[in-house]
Amino acid sequence: MPQQTEINIKSYPNKVPKIKKKSLWKRIWEHRVFYFFLLPGIIWFVIFSYIPMYGITIAFKDFNFVQGILGSPWAGLKYFHQFFNYYQSKEIIRNTIVISLMKLLIGFPMPIILALLLNEIRISKFKKTVQTISYLPHFISWVVVVTLLQRLLTPYGGPVNELIAAMGLDRIQFLGNINYFYQLIISSDIWKGVGWGAIIYLAAISGVDTQLYEAAKMDGANRFRQMWHVTLPSIRGVMVILFILACGGIMSAGYEQLLLMNTPATTSIGNVLDVYVIKAGLEQGRFSYATAVGLFQGIIGLILIIAANQISKKVNETSLW
C-alpha cells in the first residue's frame, strides 16, 4: 500500500477555501419577510422624525411666515447667542439637569425592583393583578394625573389634608409649595412609569436559564441570593441599554408634567428647557429662537448618549452599537 502522508494546511495558505461573504442587499433580500414587518415603523420614523428635521434650519434664520423657511434670511448663530446671554439661561439649564438626574437616579432602579419582586410571586392571579394595576397609569395623560393630584392634595377638602387635620396637624399646601415640588415631581413620575418599565425587565427575566437557579439552589443560595447572583447579572445587558437611552434624555425633564405642575411660586426650580421652548415658540411666536434652544438641547442629549455608550462599551462590553 502506498504510504499516506499528512498534509499541513498551514503550509498551504492559498489552498484554504475562502468563505465568500454575502452582500448587505442579498442578506436583506433573504430575510425580506422580517424587514417587511419593520417597514411600517421605518415609514413612521421617516415621516414624523427625519423629514421634520429640515425645520432645524429655522434656528439659523430670521424666520417669518411670508418668506417661509427657504426665503427667510440667514441669521447665523444669533439666536444661540441670545439664549446664552439670557439672564435665566443658566438657571433653566440647571433646573433641567437637576430634575432629570433625580428622575434618573431615583426612578431608574424602581422598575427593576418591581420586576424582581413580581418575579418572586408564585400566585399567578395575584401577580397578573399587581402587574396590570402597576402599568395602567402609563396610559393616563399627565392632564388627568395632575388633576388627580390637585383633588387629593388640595387643602380645601382634599382627602390627604383632611387626614392631616384629623391628626391635629396644620393643613399643607402641597401644590405650589417649593418645599414639596421635587417630591411631587419625582413620585408622580415614578408612579406613572414604573409598571410600564417593569414589563421590559420581566421579559428579560423570563429568558434566564432555569438551570442557573437550580445550580444556585444546590449551592445553598436562598431566594435573595438567587436574585442577586443569578437574576440581576442575567439582565445586566438590558439594564445597561436602557440606562444609556435614559442618559440621552437628561436634557429633557418632561415638558408636559412640568408645564402642568409648575406654578409662579416654583418657577425658580421648575422652569426647564422643555417648558421654556414651548412658551418661547408657541406663546411668544419666537420660532427661530425656540428652535435654536431645542437644537442645543438635542445636541447635548446626543453627546451624552454617545459618551454613555462608549463608557459602557469599555467597562461592561455592552453598548447600543
mmCIF file with all atom_site columns, N, CA and C in Angstrom, residues 19 25 64 92 100-101 112-113 118 142 157 179 201 215 230 257 260 267 288 297 317-318:
data_model
loop_
_atom_site.group_PDB
_atom_site.id
_atom_site.type_symbol
_atom_site.label_atom_id
_atom_site.label_alt_id
_atom_site.label_comp_id
_atom_site.label_asym_id
_atom_site.label_entity_id
_atom_site.label_seq_id
_atom_site.pdbx_PDB_ins_code
_atom_site.Cartn_x
_atom_site.Cartn_y
_atom_site.Cartn_z
_atom_site.occupancy
_atom_site.B_iso_or_equiv
_atom_site.pdbx_formal_charge
_atom_site.auth_seq_id
_atom_site.auth_comp_id
_atom_site.auth_asym_id
_atom_site.auth_atom_id
_atom_site.pdbx_PDB_model_num
ATOM 1  N N  . ILE A 1 19  ? -14.448 31.718 2.391  1.00 0.00 ? 19  ILE A N  1
ATOM 2  C CA . ILE A 1 19  ? -15.902 31.835 2.502  1.00 0.00 ? 19  ILE A CA 1
ATOM 3  C C  . ILE A 1 19  ? -16.310 33.210 1.986  1.00 0.00 ? 19  ILE A C  1
ATOM 4  N N  . TRP A 1 25  ? -27.316 43.750 0.677  1.00 0.00 ? 25  TRP A N  1
ATOM 5  C CA . TRP A 1 25  ? -28.608 43.690 -0.006 1.00 0.00 ? 25  TRP A CA 1
ATOM 6  C C  . TRP A 1 25  ? -29.081 42.253 -0.193 1.00 0.00 ? 25  TRP A C  1
ATOM 7  N N  . ASN A 1 64  ? -39.843 84.042 9.023  1.00 0.00 ? 64  ASN A N  1
ATOM 8  C CA . ASN A 1 64  ? -41.152 84.674 9.027  1.00 0.00 ? 64  ASN A CA 1
ATOM 9  C C  . ASN A 1 64  ? -42.049 83.906 8.067  1.00 0.00 ? 64  ASN A C  1
ATOM 10 N N  . ILE A 1 92  ? -32.247 77.866 33.945 1.00 0.00 ? 92  ILE A N  1
ATOM 11 C CA . ILE A 1 92  ? -33.082 76.915 33.215 1.00 0.00 ? 92  ILE A CA 1
ATOM 12 C C  . ILE A 1 92  ? -32.322 75.623 32.952 1.00 0.00 ? 92  ILE A C  1
ATOM 13 N N  . SER A 1 100 ? -33.810 66.050 35.867 1.00 0.00 ? 100 SER A N  1
ATOM 14 C CA . SER A 1 100 ? -33.552 64.851 35.064 1.00 0.00 ? 100 SER A CA 1
ATOM 15 C C  . SER A 1 100 ? -32.673 63.862 35.805 1.00 0.00 ? 100 SER A C  1
ATOM 16 N N  . LEU A 1 101 ? -31.643 64.356 36.492 1.00 0.00 ? 101 LEU A N  1
ATOM 17 C CA . LEU A 1 101 ? -30.762 63.467 37.258 1.00 0.00 ? 101 LEU A CA 1
ATOM 18 C C  . LEU A 1 101 ? -31.514 62.817 38.420 1.00 0.00 ? 101 LEU A C  1
ATOM 19 N N  . ILE A 1 112 ? -36.823 48.020 37.948 1.00 0.00 ? 112 ILE A N  1
ATOM 20 C CA . ILE A 1 112 ? -36.027 46.817 38.180 1.00 0.00 ? 112 ILE A CA 1
ATOM 21 C C  . ILE A 1 112 ? -36.465 46.146 39.475 1.00 0.00 ? 112 ILE A C  1
ATOM 22 N N  . ILE A 1 113 ? -36.630 46.947 40.530 1.00 0.00 ? 113 ILE A N  1
ATOM 23 C CA . ILE A 1 113 ? -37.060 46.406 41.820 1.00 0.00 ? 113 ILE A CA 1
ATOM 24 C C  . ILE A 1 113 ? -38.445 45.784 41.711 1.00 0.00 ? 113 ILE A C  1
ATOM 25 N N  . LEU A 1 118 ? -42.071 41.100 41.443 1.00 0.00 ? 118 LEU A N  1
ATOM 26 C CA . LEU A 1 118 ? -43.125 40.377 40.724 1.00 0.00 ? 118 LEU A CA 1
ATOM 27 C C  . LEU A 1 118 ? -42.659 38.984 40.305 1.00 0.00 ? 118 LEU A C  1
ATOM 28 N N  . TRP A 1 142 ? -50.935 63.161 31.478 1.00 0.00 ? 142 TRP A N  1
ATOM 29 C CA . TRP A 1 142 ? -50.484 63.989 32.595 1.00 0.00 ? 142 TRP A CA 1
ATOM 30 C C  . TRP A 1 142 ? -51.559 64.981 33.024 1.00 0.00 ? 142 TRP A C  1
ATOM 31 N N  . GLY A 1 157 ? -60.573 70.547 51.440 1.00 0.00 ? 157 GLY A N  1
ATOM 32 C CA . GLY A 1 157 ? -61.410 69.352 51.325 1.00 0.00 ? 157 GLY A CA 1
ATOM 33 C C  . GLY A 1 157 ? -60.720 68.149 50.712 1.00 0.00 ? 157 GLY A C  1
ATOM 34 N N  . ASN A 1 179 ? -41.134 73.649 48.765 1.00 0.00 ? 179 ASN A N  1
ATOM 35 C CA . ASN A 1 179 ? -40.558 72.620 49.631 1.00 0.00 ? 179 ASN A CA 1
ATOM 36 C C  . ASN A 1 179 ? -40.987 71.208 49.248 1.00 0.00 ? 179 ASN A C  1
ATOM 37 N N  . TYR A 1 201 ? -38.193 44.459 31.901 1.00 0.00 ? 201 TYR A N  1
ATOM 38 C CA . TYR A 1 201 ? -37.322 43.638 32.750 1.00 0.00 ? 201 TYR A CA 1
ATOM 39 C C  . TYR A 1 201 ? -37.931 42.271 33.022 1.00 0.00 ? 201 TYR A C  1
ATOM 40 N N  . ALA A 1 215 ? -28.795 25.322 39.880 1.00 0.00 ? 215 ALA A N  1
ATOM 41 C CA . ALA A 1 215 ? -27.411 25.224 40.343 1.00 0.00 ? 215 ALA A CA 1
ATOM 42 C C  . ALA A 1 215 ? -27.197 26.064 41.593 1.00 0.00 ? 215 ALA A C  1
ATOM 43 N N  . VAL A 1 230 ? -27.969 35.588 40.265 1.00 0.00 ? 230 VAL A N  1
ATOM 44 C CA . VAL A 1 230 ? -28.413 34.963 39.010 1.00 0.00 ? 230 VAL A CA 1
ATOM 45 C C  . VAL A 1 230 ? -29.261 35.926 38.185 1.00 0.00 ? 230 VAL A C  1
ATOM 46 N N  . GLN A 1 257 ? -45.453 67.233 32.081 1.00 0.00 ? 257 GLN A N  1
ATOM 47 C CA . GLN A 1 257 ? -45.611 67.179 33.531 1.00 0.00 ? 257 GLN A CA 1
ATOM 48 C C  . GLN A 1 257 ? -45.260 68.502 34.183 1.00 0.00 ? 257 GLN A C  1
ATOM 49 N N  . LEU A 1 260 ? -47.637 71.504 33.526 1.00 0.00 ? 260 LEU A N  1
ATOM 50 C CA . LEU A 1 260 ? -48.881 71.471 34.287 1.00 0.00 ? 260 LEU A CA 1
ATOM 51 C C  . LEU A 1 260 ? -48.669 71.675 35.783 1.00 0.00 ? 260 LEU A C  1
ATOM 52 N N  . THR A 1 267 ? -41.352 78.532 40.004 1.00 0.00 ? 267 THR A N  1
ATOM 53 C CA . THR A 1 267 ? -40.658 78.792 38.739 1.00 0.00 ? 267 THR A CA 1
ATOM 54 C C  . THR A 1 267 ? -39.145 78.757 38.897 1.00 0.00 ? 267 THR A C  1
ATOM 55 N N  . SER A 1 288 ? -37.672 80.903 15.577 1.00 0.00 ? 288 SER A N  1
ATOM 56 C CA . SER A 1 288 ? -36.234 80.697 15.355 1.00 0.00 ? 288 SER A CA 1
ATOM 57 C C  . SER A 1 288 ? -35.502 80.549 16.687 1.00 0.00 ? 288 SER A C  1
ATOM 58 N N  . GLN A 1 297 ? -30.530 71.674 23.028 1.00 0.00 ? 297 GLN A N  1
ATOM 59 C CA . GLN A 1 297 ? -30.964 70.604 23.922 1.00 0.00 ? 297 GLN A CA 1
ATOM 60 C C  . GLN A 1 297 ? -30.743 69.234 23.283 1.00 0.00 ? 297 GLN A C  1
ATOM 61 N N  . GLU A 1 317 ? -18.652 46.081 28.200 1.00 0.00 ? 317 GLU A N  1
ATOM 62 C CA . GLU A 1 317 ? -18.689 45.434 26.882 1.00 0.00 ? 317 GLU A CA 1
ATOM 63 C C  . GLU A 1 317 ? -20.128 45.271 26.386 1.00 0.00 ? 317 GLU A C  1
ATOM 64 N N  . THR A 1 318 ? -20.978 46.208 26.794 1.00 0.00 ? 318 THR A N  1
ATOM 65 C CA . THR A 1 318 ? -22.366 46.252 26.339 1.00 0.00 ? 318 THR A CA 1
ATOM 66 C C  . THR A 1 318 ? -22.650 47.629 25.807 1.00 0.00 ? 318 THR A C  1
#
